[in-house]
């Protein structure tokens, strides 16, 4: 359902651990869309101590890029573990780890993965992304700070703030350190958890689909679960004023509704 955007002369290319990474020009527009209000809000909170909206926005883009590359690297490493090479693409919807159709390594393709292997691939991205967030948390803790952020405004990092000692420590009162911490933990925790919702084409949908296959269920069941879950999330998001999230999951729901036809599943 999610497709890699066409290449442009403005794309950024670089390798990570042997994986080709392409950052589409559309990625920066998406990052700007998601981060502008956050950067502007922090600029107002920091008042005279703020480095400015533009530097904050650039910090957000850098943190988002690293967090998403780490996420997709988790998928790519899992693919490699199962004999499949892949490339990474970042674009306005986030990122993709795109497996090669076959590999000289073992001659495998993504379609040949077992349900268990597919679940491991699906979990590896969010888990590595959250692990990177926990690494930042450990560095912050060693530096004597906590993650309560009461120096500016409370920020809950559920469910991690339920862990004893996770938020204890001195409040982060340095604007740049505060901004980098918020900018990195926000996608690394909250977006990673959002990605585990059982809705195709999210990682949670992939994991759910693998569980259906593991129990010899029809593919149409995966789309039905995705459709029902997407509708619930869209309704919840809309009820709470999150229009963008509601629209995104409504689109996911519509895509799964269409896919039911292709797999011969009854829609209702």
Tab-separated table of N, CA and C in Angstrom, residues 95-216:
chain	number	residue	atom	x	y	z
A	95	UNK	N	9.332	6.021	6.368
A	95	UNK	CA	10.416	5.275	5.744
A	95	UNK	C	9.976	3.904	5.295
A	96	UNK	N	10.782	3.316	4.424
A	96	UNK	CA	10.540	1.971	3.917
A	96	UNK	C	11.863	1.225	3.858
A	97	UNK	N	11.848	-0.035	4.251
A	97	UNK	CA	12.960	-0.946	3.996
A	97	UNK	C	12.492	-1.840	2.851
A	98	UNK	N	13.087	-1.656	1.685
A	98	UNK	CA	12.603	-2.325	0.480
A	98	UNK	C	13.480	-3.531	0.177
A	99	UNK	N	12.958	-4.751	0.342
A	99	UNK	CA	13.766	-5.947	0.078
A	99	UNK	C	13.972	-6.169	-1.411
A	100	UNK	N	15.122	-6.728	-1.757
A	100	UNK	CA	15.355	-7.108	-3.139
A	100	UNK	C	14.489	-8.317	-3.471
A	101	UNK	N	14.164	-8.460	-4.737
A	101	UNK	CA	13.316	-9.581	-5.141
A	101	UNK	C	13.999	-10.915	-4.894
A	102	UNK	N	15.294	-10.933	-5.067
A	102	UNK	CA	16.063	-12.129	-4.742
A	102	UNK	C	17.444	-11.690	-4.327
A	103	UNK	N	18.161	-12.550	-3.643
A	103	UNK	CA	19.493	-12.226	-3.165
A	103	UNK	C	20.483	-13.272	-3.633
A	104	UNK	N	21.659	-12.819	-4.049
A	104	UNK	CA	22.713	-13.749	-4.424
A	104	UNK	C	23.161	-14.574	-3.228
A	105	UNK	N	22.831	-14.086	-2.064
A	105	UNK	CA	23.273	-14.683	-0.811
A	105	UNK	C	22.667	-16.074	-0.604
A	106	UNK	N	21.329	-16.151	-0.636
A	106	UNK	CA	20.647	-17.447	-0.515
A	106	UNK	C	19.535	-17.610	-1.542
A	107	UNK	N	19.395	-16.619	-2.402
A	107	UNK	CA	18.351	-16.720	-3.409
A	107	UNK	C	16.954	-16.577	-2.853
A	108	UNK	N	16.794	-15.864	-1.728
A	108	UNK	CA	15.484	-15.715	-1.108
A	108	UNK	C	14.857	-14.381	-1.480
A	109	UNK	N	13.550	-14.315	-1.297
A	109	UNK	CA	12.817	-13.069	-1.478
A	109	UNK	C	11.919	-12.878	-0.266
A	110	UNK	N	11.389	-11.670	-0.109
A	110	UNK	CA	10.557	-11.375	1.057
A	110	UNK	C	9.318	-12.258	1.103
A	111	UNK	N	8.805	-12.644	-0.064
A	111	UNK	CA	7.600	-13.479	-0.103
A	111	UNK	C	7.854	-14.891	0.411
A	112	UNK	N	9.137	-15.274	0.519
A	112	UNK	CA	9.455	-16.628	0.985
A	112	UNK	C	9.637	-16.697	2.497
A	113	UNK	N	9.503	-15.575	3.183
A	113	UNK	CA	9.661	-15.571	4.635
A	113	UNK	C	8.559	-16.378	5.307
A	114	UNK	N	8.928	-17.119	6.333
A	114	UNK	CA	7.928	-17.829	7.122
A	114	UNK	C	7.180	-16.822	7.992
A	115	UNK	N	6.031	-17.201	8.550
A	115	UNK	CA	5.314	-16.262	9.422
A	115	UNK	C	6.156	-15.763	10.594
A	116	UNK	N	6.941	-16.662	11.197
A	116	UNK	CA	7.790	-16.252	12.318
A	116	UNK	C	8.837	-15.251	11.854
A	117	UNK	N	9.467	-15.530	10.703
A	117	UNK	CA	10.460	-14.604	10.160
A	117	UNK	C	9.826	-13.258	9.829
A	118	UNK	N	8.617	-13.302	9.294
A	118	UNK	CA	7.912	-12.066	8.956
A	118	UNK	C	7.621	-11.240	10.209
A	119	UNK	N	7.253	-11.912	11.298
A	119	UNK	CA	7.001	-11.207	12.555
A	119	UNK	C	8.278	-10.570	13.085
A	120	UNK	N	9.389	-11.288	12.969
A	120	UNK	CA	10.667	-10.750	13.436
A	120	UNK	C	11.042	-9.506	12.642
A	121	UNK	N	10.846	-9.562	11.316
A	121	UNK	CA	11.128	-8.395	10.475
A	121	UNK	C	10.246	-7.221	10.898
A	122	UNK	N	8.959	-7.494	11.123
A	122	UNK	CA	8.030	-6.432	11.506
A	122	UNK	C	8.355	-5.803	12.853
A	123	UNK	N	8.809	-6.624	13.801
A	123	UNK	CA	9.115	-6.121	15.141
A	123	UNK	C	10.460	-5.414	15.217
A	124	UNK	N	11.387	-5.808	14.359
A	124	UNK	CA	12.765	-5.319	14.476
A	124	UNK	C	12.871	-3.808	14.320
A	125	UNK	N	12.070	-3.224	13.434
A	125	UNK	CA	12.126	-1.779	13.234
A	125	UNK	C	11.721	-0.990	14.467
A	126	UNK	N	10.486	-1.177	14.968
A	126	UNK	CA	10.068	-0.430	16.155
A	126	UNK	C	10.934	-0.711	17.380
A	127	UNK	N	11.369	-1.968	17.553
A	127	UNK	CA	12.169	-2.297	18.730
A	127	UNK	C	13.528	-1.610	18.701
A	128	UNK	N	14.182	-1.589	17.534
A	128	UNK	CA	15.474	-0.910	17.449
A	128	UNK	C	15.298	0.595	17.622
A	129	UNK	N	14.211	1.130	17.093
A	129	UNK	CA	13.933	2.559	17.238
A	129	UNK	C	13.725	2.918	18.707
A	130	UNK	N	12.928	2.113	19.426
A	130	UNK	CA	12.705	2.376	20.845
A	130	UNK	C	13.981	2.159	21.647
A	131	UNK	N	14.794	1.177	21.240
A	131	UNK	CA	16.066	0.941	21.931
A	131	UNK	C	16.979	2.158	21.811
A	132	UNK	N	16.956	2.811	20.651
A	132	UNK	CA	17.773	4.019	20.484
A	132	UNK	C	17.267	5.138	21.388
A	133	UNK	N	15.938	5.196	21.572
A	133	UNK	CA	15.376	6.170	22.497
A	133	UNK	C	15.786	5.878	23.931
A	134	UNK	N	15.809	4.590	24.289
A	134	UNK	CA	16.242	4.205	25.631
A	134	UNK	C	17.721	4.508	25.843
A	135	UNK	N	18.518	4.391	24.774
A	135	UNK	CA	19.936	4.739	24.875
A	135	UNK	C	20.094	6.227	25.184
A	136	UNK	N	19.308	7.062	24.504
A	136	UNK	CA	19.347	8.496	24.799
A	136	UNK	C	18.910	8.753	26.232
A	137	UNK	N	17.878	8.030	26.670
A	137	UNK	CA	17.414	8.164	28.057
A	137	UNK	C	18.535	7.831	29.027
A	138	UNK	N	19.286	6.753	28.744
A	138	UNK	CA	20.384	6.349	29.623
A	138	UNK	C	21.456	7.431	29.684
A	139	UNK	N	21.752	8.036	28.530
A	139	UNK	CA	22.750	9.107	28.495
A	139	UNK	C	22.274	10.306	29.315
A	140	UNK	N	20.984	10.639	29.172
A	140	UNK	CA	20.412	11.754	29.938
A	140	UNK	C	20.477	11.457	31.435
A	141	UNK	N	20.155	10.215	31.813
A	141	UNK	CA	20.170	9.837	33.227
A	141	UNK	C	21.582	9.901	33.799
A	142	UNK	N	22.552	9.395	33.035
A	142	UNK	CA	23.943	9.424	33.490
A	142	UNK	C	24.415	10.862	33.672
A	143	UNK	N	23.852	11.760	32.871
A	143	UNK	CA	24.212	13.181	32.966
A	143	UNK	C	23.532	13.871	34.146
A	144	UNK	N	22.694	13.132	34.877
A	144	UNK	CA	22.061	13.678	36.069
A	144	UNK	C	20.682	14.254	35.862
A	145	UNK	N	20.134	14.084	34.666
A	145	UNK	CA	18.809	14.631	34.373
A	145	UNK	C	17.748	13.533	34.391
A	146	UNK	N	16.507	13.951	34.596
A	146	UNK	CA	15.367	13.066	34.444
A	146	UNK	C	14.606	13.451	33.194
A	147	UNK	N	13.498	12.785	32.959
A	147	UNK	CA	12.719	13.067	31.760
A	147	UNK	C	11.335	13.607	32.090
A	148	UNK	N	11.240	14.345	33.197
A	148	UNK	CA	9.946	14.934	33.546
A	148	UNK	C	9.710	16.246	32.807
A	149	UNK	N	10.774	16.895	32.340
A	149	UNK	CA	10.691	18.117	31.541
A	149	UNK	C	9.933	19.247	32.234
A	150	UNK	N	9.891	19.227	33.567
A	150	UNK	CA	9.106	20.252	34.260
A	150	UNK	C	9.734	21.634	34.150
A	151	UNK	N	10.949	21.721	33.614
A	151	UNK	CA	11.561	23.027	33.412
A	151	UNK	C	10.775	23.871	32.430
A	152	UNK	N	9.996	23.212	31.545
A	152	UNK	CA	9.207	23.959	30.555
A	152	UNK	C	7.746	23.511	30.582
A	153	UNK	N	7.494	22.258	30.269
A	153	UNK	CA	6.130	21.760	30.408
A	153	UNK	C	6.187	20.248	30.532
A	154	UNK	N	5.197	19.651	31.234
A	154	UNK	CA	5.218	18.205	31.426
A	154	UNK	C	5.052	17.479	30.099
A	155	UNK	N	5.828	16.440	29.900
A	155	UNK	CA	5.709	15.619	28.696
A	155	UNK	C	5.663	14.166	29.124
A	156	UNK	N	4.565	13.501	28.869
A	156	UNK	CA	4.427	12.093	29.215
A	156	UNK	C	4.958	11.227	28.080
A	157	UNK	N	5.753	10.227	28.435
A	157	UNK	CA	6.275	9.289	27.439
A	157	UNK	C	5.704	7.920	27.780
A	158	UNK	N	4.403	7.797	27.719
A	158	UNK	CA	3.721	6.554	28.051
A	158	UNK	C	4.088	5.479	27.034
A	159	UNK	N	4.273	4.210	27.458
A	159	UNK	CA	4.157	3.689	28.824
A	159	UNK	C	5.468	3.696	29.582
A	160	UNK	N	6.507	4.300	28.987
A	160	UNK	CA	7.829	4.237	29.598
A	160	UNK	C	7.905	5.041	30.888
A	161	UNK	N	7.046	6.064	31.020
A	161	UNK	CA	7.077	6.842	32.254
A	161	UNK	C	6.499	6.063	33.431
A	162	UNK	N	5.945	4.868	33.168
A	162	UNK	CA	5.466	4.008	34.245
A	162	UNK	C	6.607	3.210	34.868
A	163	UNK	N	7.772	3.185	34.202
A	163	UNK	CA	8.927	2.452	34.705
A	163	UNK	C	9.514	3.213	35.889
A	164	UNK	N	9.712	2.538	37.039
A	164	UNK	CA	10.273	3.231	38.206
A	164	UNK	C	11.615	3.887	37.880
A	165	UNK	N	11.736	5.156	38.220
A	165	UNK	CA	12.987	5.873	38.013
A	165	UNK	C	13.157	6.465	36.634
A	166	UNK	N	12.212	6.207	35.719
A	166	UNK	CA	12.389	6.682	34.343
A	166	UNK	C	12.398	8.202	34.266
A	167	UNK	N	11.528	8.856	35.022
A	167	UNK	CA	11.418	10.318	34.938
A	167	UNK	C	12.110	11.039	36.090
A	168	UNK	N	12.690	10.283	37.029
A	168	UNK	CA	13.312	10.931	38.184
A	168	UNK	C	14.631	11.594	37.793
A	169	UNK	N	14.994	12.623	38.523
A	169	UNK	CA	16.232	13.347	38.238
A	169	UNK	C	15.950	14.824	38.051
A	170	UNK	N	17.002	15.591	37.871
A	170	UNK	CA	16.850	17.029	37.667
A	170	UNK	C	16.168	17.310	36.334
A	171	UNK	N	15.315	18.314	36.320
A	171	UNK	CA	14.632	18.687	35.083
A	171	UNK	C	15.633	19.235	34.070
A	172	UNK	N	15.384	18.941	32.807
A	172	UNK	CA	16.234	19.475	31.742
A	172	UNK	C	15.908	20.955	31.577
A	173	UNK	N	16.881	21.795	31.869
A	173	UNK	CA	16.634	23.236	31.823
A	173	UNK	C	17.488	23.954	30.786
A	174	UNK	N	18.193	23.201	29.947
A	174	UNK	CA	18.973	23.803	28.860
A	174	UNK	C	18.194	23.646	27.560
A	175	UNK	N	17.832	24.732	26.912
A	175	UNK	CA	16.936	24.681	25.754
A	175	UNK	C	17.351	23.708	24.655
A	176	UNK	N	18.616	23.736	24.240
A	176	UNK	CA	19.024	22.883	23.125
A	176	UNK	C	18.969	21.413	23.522
A	177	UNK	N	19.456	21.075	24.717
A	177	UNK	CA	19.396	19.690	25.188
A	177	UNK	C	17.950	19.243	25.330
A	178	UNK	N	17.128	20.127	25.853
A	178	UNK	CA	15.703	19.828	26.002
A	178	UNK	C	15.065	19.551	24.643
A	179	UNK	N	15.343	20.427	23.671
A	179	UNK	CA	14.741	20.292	22.343
A	179	UNK	C	15.184	19.003	21.663
A	180	UNK	N	16.485	18.707	21.691
A	180	UNK	CA	16.989	17.488	21.049
A	180	UNK	C	16.374	16.254	21.696
A	181	UNK	N	16.251	16.276	23.022
A	181	UNK	CA	15.664	15.133	23.727
A	181	UNK	C	14.208	14.927	23.319
A	182	UNK	N	13.434	16.001	23.325
A	182	UNK	CA	12.029	15.904	22.919
A	182	UNK	C	11.913	15.475	21.460
A	183	UNK	N	12.713	16.100	20.588
A	183	UNK	CA	12.635	15.820	19.154
A	183	UNK	C	13.005	14.375	18.828
A	184	UNK	N	13.906	13.782	19.609
A	184	UNK	CA	14.293	12.398	19.307
A	184	UNK	C	13.360	11.388	19.976
A	185	UNK	N	12.974	11.649	21.218
A	185	UNK	CA	12.130	10.685	21.928
A	185	UNK	C	10.716	10.639	21.369
A	186	UNK	N	10.223	11.754	20.868
A	186	UNK	CA	8.849	11.791	20.346
A	186	UNK	C	8.628	10.759	19.243
A	187	UNK	N	9.422	10.764	18.155
A	187	UNK	CA	9.212	9.718	17.141
A	187	UNK	C	9.707	8.351	17.587
A	188	UNK	N	10.774	8.319	18.394
A	188	UNK	CA	11.383	7.037	18.751
A	188	UNK	C	10.497	6.205	19.663
A	189	UNK	N	9.679	6.851	20.472
A	189	UNK	CA	8.768	6.121	21.340
A	189	UNK	C	7.335	6.135	20.800
A	190	UNK	N	6.780	7.329	20.658
A	190	UNK	CA	5.359	7.434	20.321
A	190	UNK	C	5.064	6.943	18.908
A	191	UNK	N	5.894	7.314	17.930
A	191	UNK	CA	5.647	6.858	16.562
A	191	UNK	C	5.909	5.363	16.427
A	192	UNK	N	6.907	4.866	17.170
A	192	UNK	CA	7.185	3.429	17.123
A	192	UNK	C	5.998	2.636	17.669
A	193	UNK	N	5.409	3.116	18.761
A	193	UNK	CA	4.236	2.443	19.324
A	193	UNK	C	3.043	2.545	18.379
A	194	UNK	N	2.872	3.708	17.759
A	194	UNK	CA	1.790	3.889	16.793
A	194	UNK	C	1.935	2.906	15.634
A	195	UNK	N	3.171	2.648	15.243
A	195	UNK	CA	3.443	1.748	14.126
A	195	UNK	C	3.096	0.305	14.446
A	196	UNK	N	2.932	-0.012	15.731
A	196	UNK	CA	2.610	-1.382	16.127
A	196	UNK	C	1.106	-1.641	16.183
A	197	UNK	N	0.298	-0.640	15.875
A	197	UNK	CA	-1.146	-0.857	15.784
A	197	UNK	C	-1.418	-1.829	14.635
A	198	UNK	N	-2.258	-2.852	14.851
A	198	UNK	CA	-2.463	-3.893	13.821
A	198	UNK	C	-3.286	-3.429	12.623
A	199	UNK	N	-2.695	-2.522	11.859
A	199	UNK	CA	-3.332	-2.006	10.649
A	199	UNK	C	-2.313	-2.055	9.519
A	200	UNK	N	-2.618	-2.780	8.463
A	200	UNK	CA	-1.753	-2.765	7.281
A	200	UNK	C	-1.828	-1.398	6.626
A	201	UNK	N	-0.734	-0.813	6.160
A	201	UNK	CA	0.596	-1.396	5.969
A	201	UNK	C	1.573	-1.130	7.103
A	202	UNK	N	1.109	-0.776	8.293
A	202	UNK	CA	2.007	-0.540	9.414
A	202	UNK	C	2.662	-1.846	9.850
A	203	UNK	N	3.720	-1.735	10.653
A	203	UNK	CA	4.415	-2.932	11.119
A	203	UNK	C	3.490	-3.830	11.934
A	204	UNK	N	2.608	-3.213	12.721
A	204	UNK	CA	1.656	-4.005	13.491
A	204	UNK	C	0.734	-4.808	12.599
A	205	UNK	N	0.360	-4.240	11.457
A	205	UNK	CA	-0.456	-4.973	10.493
A	205	UNK	C	0.296	-6.137	9.896
A	206	UNK	N	1.586	-5.938	9.639
A	206	UNK	CA	2.424	-7.017	9.107
A	206	UNK	C	2.532	-8.155	10.121
A	207	UNK	N	2.717	-7.786	11.384
A	207	UNK	CA	2.818	-8.794	12.438
A	207	UNK	C	1.500	-9.547	12.575
A	208	UNK	N	0.384	-8.814	12.547
A	208	UNK	CA	-0.937	-9.438	12.626
A	208	UNK	C	-1.160	-10.385	11.455
A	209	UNK	N	-0.769	-9.956	10.263
A	209	UNK	CA	-0.908	-10.796	9.074
A	209	UNK	C	-0.094	-12.072	9.208
A	210	UNK	N	1.118	-11.950	9.779
A	210	UNK	CA	1.959	-13.132	9.983
A	210	UNK	C	1.317	-14.090	10.985
A	211	UNK	N	0.676	-13.541	12.017
A	211	UNK	CA	-0.020	-14.389	12.993
A	211	UNK	C	-1.190	-15.126	12.349
A	212	UNK	N	-1.897	-14.440	11.454
A	212	UNK	CA	-2.997	-15.086	10.729
A	212	UNK	C	-2.459	-16.234	9.885
A	213	UNK	N	-1.363	-16.002	9.176
A	213	UNK	CA	-0.740	-17.053	8.360
A	213	UNK	C	-0.274	-18.211	9.226
A	214	UNK	N	0.286	-17.883	10.384
A	214	UNK	CA	0.793	-18.915	11.290
A	214	UNK	C	-0.319	-19.851	11.738
A	215	UNK	N	-1.537	-19.314	11.818
A	215	UNK	CA	-2.692	-20.119	12.233
A	215	UNK	C	-3.532	-20.571	11.042
A	216	UNK	N	-2.916	-20.512	9.836
A	216	UNK	CA	-3.565	-20.974	8.601
A	216	UNK	C	-4.858	-20.227	8.287
